Amino acid sequence: MSDHHVYKRVEIVGSSKNSIEDAINNAIAECSKNVRNVEWFEVVETRGHVVDGKVGHYQVVVKLGFRIEGS
Amino acid sequence: MSDHHVYKRVEIVGSSKNSIEDAINNAIAECSKNVRNVEWFEVVETRGHVVDGKVGHYQVVVKLGFRIEGS
Amino acid sequence: MSDHHVYKRVEIVGSSKNSIEDAINNAIAECSKNVRNVEWFEVVETRGHVVDGKVGHYQVVVKLGFRIEGS
Amino acid sequence: MSDHHVYKRVEIVGSSKNSIEDAINNAIAECSKNVRNVEWFEVVETRGHVVDGKVGHYQVVVKLGFRIEGS
Amino acid sequence: MSDHHVYKRVEIVGSSKNSIEDAINNAIAECSKNVRNVEWFEVVETRGHVVDGKVGHYQVVVKLGFRIEGS
Amino acid sequence: MSDHHVYKRVEIVGSSKNSIEDAINNAIAECSKNVRNVEWFEVVETRGHVVDGKVGHYQVVVKLGFRIEGS
Amino acid sequence: MSDHHVYKRVEIVGSSKNSIEDAINNAIAECSKNVRNVEWFEVVETRGHVVDGKVGHYQVVVKLGFRIEGS
Amino acid sequence: MSDHHVYKRVEIVGSSKNSIEDAINNAIAECSKNVRNVEWFEVVETRGHVVDGKVGHYQVVVKLGFRIEGS
Amino acid sequence: MSDHHVYKRVEIVGSSKNSIEDAINNAIAECSKNVRNVEWFEVVETRGHVVDGKVGHYQVVVKLGFRIEGS
Amino acid sequence: MSDHHVYKRVEIVGSSKNSIEDAINNAIAECSKNVRNVEWFEVVETRGHVVDGKVGHYQVVVKLGFRIEGS
Amino acid sequence: MSDHHVYKRVEIVGSSKNSIEDAINNAIAECSKNVRNVEWFEVVETRGHVVDGKVGHYQVVVKLGFRIEGS
Amino acid sequence: MSDHHVYKRVEIVGSSKNSIEDAINNAIAECSKNVRNVEWFEVVETRGHVVDGKVGHYQVVVKLGFRIEGS
C-alpha cells in the first residue's frame, strides 16, 4: 500500500431556492453519484439569481476534493 | 430593439440579525425600491458586529446587477 | 484617556454540523472565553468535511477583531 | 477653479455578439447617455453565454471613470 | 423603525497635490455634497501623476459607504 | 423534475493564431465535442507565444460551465 | 492537421512525506496513469499535516495541463 | 546559538485622527508594550470612519513581525 | 552548454486605436527592438482612454518573457 | 464532550540556510514549544536573503493551525 | 509620428524616515536620474522597519510608468 | 551620504532539473552577473515542464531586489 494519497479537486456549482447550505449539499450530492470518496469542500463563490426583488436561487461554486481510487 | 443589453453592477451592504441569507435579501429588497430589474447578486464580503460574544448583525456586501432600462 | 484605540485581529476556525452561522458563532464564543471586547468578525474562508455525500462539518475561518485593553 | 478633480468609477457590463471590443464600446456608449466626461475604462471580467457550441454573447465588466461635474 | 440598515458603497477617486490624506478627504468632501451619511472609507488604490521627477497629483481610489436613507 | 440544477466548471486552454475571440471559440468547440450543454465561459488568463516579434498564438484559459445531465 | 491545440487544466493534490518536489511528482505520476501528454504544472497551494511537531505530509495542489487528444 | 531565527506576524489595527503614519506608529507602540523586538510592519488595509464629511479616524491594519525570543 | 535557461519578465504597456490584439502586438514589437528572444506574453491589465463616448485607445499591460542571452 | 472543535491559525516565519522544507519545519518546531496540537500548515510566502549571489536564508511564512484546548 | 505610444513599468522601492509620500518621491527621483518621462506611479506595497517601537523607515514599492523613447 | 536607499525589483525565471531551491539559485546567479547587491528574493510562481510523467524542469519566477548604486 502506498504511503501517500493523491486527490483531485473539481469545481461544482450547486443551487438551491432555500439556503447557501442547501446549495452546497446539492453540489456534493450530485458529485457523489459519480465519484466515491468526496472528502472536503471549499466555497469559491456565492451568487444567485434575483426574482421579484428576492433571491430566486442561491448558486454556490464549491471545490470538491476526493481521493483518486487506487492511490 | 437592440440585440444586446447593458447592465450596471452596484455594491450594497445588507444586514440582518438572523442569517447571511436574510442580509442578502435585505440588500436586494432595499435596492429594488429604486431600481427595477435586479437580476443577480454576487457575495463580495461577509462580516458583522459581535455583541456579548455572539453575532449581533451579519453584514454582507453584495454586488447587484440590473439591466439599464432602454438598453 | 487616549483619543485613539488599537485593535488586534486573530484568525479562528469555528466548526458546526448545522450551518455556516453556527460555525461563526462557535468561533466567537470560544474566543470570548479568553478575550473581552470582541467587536467584529470577517469571514475569510468557508469549507468543510464531507461524510457520506453530505456536509459533515462546516469549517469557517473568521478574523475576529477586539480592542486591546488599556488602549 | 479647483486645483484638483474628483472622479467616480462605476461598473457597467457591456455585451456584444461580435467581439470583446464591441462589448466594451457598448458599455461606454450606454453610460455616456447619462454621464458626461467618461474618461477611461478598466476591464474587470470577460465572460459570456455559449449557444450551440459557440460564443453567443461576450459580456465584459468594465469600470468606467468620469469626472464629477463641478469638481 | 427597522432593526437593520442597508448601505451603499461607491468608488470615488480623490486627488491632491499635497498628500494621500488630502486626496482621501477631497473624495469624501465631494461625495458629501450629494450624499448624506457617508460613514466610512476604504482605500482601494493609491497612484498618481509624475511631473518633473516629482509627484504631481496623488490619486487615491476609495470606497465610500453610506446608509441608504429610510433604511 | 428537480427544482434545482447542478453545474460543473472546467478549465480549458484554447489557442488561435488570429484573435482572443477565436481562441475562446476554439476552447468551447473542443469541449462541446464531449460535453453537451456548455452554457457559459469566463476568461481566466490571456497569454501566448511570441514568434519573430509578433504574437504567434493567443492562449486563453477559460472556465467553461455546463449543466450535469440528469440534474 | 489543425493549426491550433486545445488543452485542459485539472487540479490534483499530491502528497509526500519527504519534500515538496516529491509531492509534485506524485501528483503528476498519478495523473499520467489516465491521461497522456501532461505537459506542464503550476503550483497553486502548498500545505500539509503536522505530526509530533514536524511535517507529516506535504500536500501540494498543482494545476496540470495536457493537450486534449485529437485537438 | 541557533543559525536561524523564527518570527511571528500579528495583525494590529492602529488608529489616528491625524494621518496614516500616525496610525501605523500607534499600532507599533501598543504592540511594543507586550512584545520586544518588533522588527518590521506591512500595511494590509487602510480605511477609517467619516464624521461630518471629513476623515474622523484613519484605521490602518498592519502586520507586525517580531522575533520569537530564544529562537 | 547549460542544461537550464534563465528568463526575465518585464512589464510593457502597448496601446492601439483598433483592438486589444493590436495593443499587444505593439508592446511586443517595441520590446523586440531592444531585446532578442521575446518568447511569451501574459496580459496583466486591459484598460484605455475614452474619447467622445468611444474607446480612444486600448492600453494593454503585458508581461513579456525573454531568455537572458548566454544563459 | 463538544461535537465541534475550534482552531486558531497563527502566522510564523521560519528560516533555514538549507531548504524550504527546513524552514517550514523550523517554524513548526518553534511554535510547538508553546502550543500543543499543531495540526496543519499552509505556506503563505516564500522569500529570503541573498548573500554573495546565493540564497543566504530561506524565509517561509506559514499559517499554523492548532486546536484550542478544551474546545 | 506614431499614433500610439509604448510604456514600460518598473518596480522601485523608495524609503524615507519621514512619510509614505517622501518614500514615493524618493523612488521617483532616483528613477528619474536614468529615465526621462516618468509619467505615473502606482503604490504596490507599503511596509518598513521598526526601530525602538517606532517606524524607522517607510519602504514603499511603487510601479513607475514611463514612455519608451522613440515610441 | 544619503539617509535612505532606493531599490529595484526585477522578475527573473530560474529553472532547474533538480529542485525548486536550485531554480531559485540559478535565477539569482544569472542576475548577479549584471547587477551587484542583490539583497533579497520573493517567490512569485512555481511551475514547470513535465516530461514522461515526471517533472522535466522546475521554473520558478522570483522577484529579486537590489539596491540602486549611488542611492
Short mmCIF file of C-alpha atoms in Angstrom, two decimals, chain K residues 10-17 26-27 30 34 44-45 57 61, chain L residues 3-11 40 42 63 68-71:
data_model
loop_
_atom_site.label_atom_id
_atom_site.label_comp_id
_atom_site.label_asym_id
_atom_site.label_seq_id
_atom_site.Cartn_x
_atom_site.Cartn_y
_atom_site.Cartn_z
CA VAL K 10 9.28 49.10 -13.40
CA GLU K 11 9.17 48.35 -9.69
CA ILE K 12 11.17 50.67 -7.44
CA VAL K 13 11.30 50.61 -3.64
CA GLY K 14 11.70 54.07 -2.16
CA SER K 15 12.36 54.62 1.52
CA SER K 16 12.13 57.51 3.93
CA LYS K 17 12.35 58.19 7.64
CA ASN K 26 12.48 59.29 -3.37
CA ALA K 27 11.66 56.36 -5.63
CA GLU K 30 16.10 58.07 -8.20
CA ASN K 34 18.23 57.37 -15.54
CA VAL K 44 2.09 48.24 -4.69
CA GLU K 45 3.20 47.66 -1.11
CA HIS K 57 11.99 53.68 7.62
CA VAL K 61 7.12 49.66 -3.51
CA ASP L 3 19.96 58.55 4.84
CA HIS L 4 17.72 56.48 2.61
CA HIS L 5 18.25 53.84 -0.07
CA VAL L 6 16.37 53.04 -3.23
CA TYR L 7 15.92 49.52 -4.56
CA LYS L 8 14.77 47.99 -7.80
CA ARG L 9 12.80 44.77 -8.04
CA VAL L 10 13.01 42.66 -11.22
CA GLU L 11 11.31 39.42 -12.21
CA TRP L 40 16.53 39.51 -1.33
CA GLU L 42 10.45 36.61 -3.28
CA LYS L 63 11.32 38.92 -7.73
CA ILE L 68 20.48 51.03 -6.94
CA GLU L 69 24.11 52.00 -6.80
CA GLY L 70 24.78 55.51 -5.57
CA SER L 71 21.46 55.71 -3.78
#
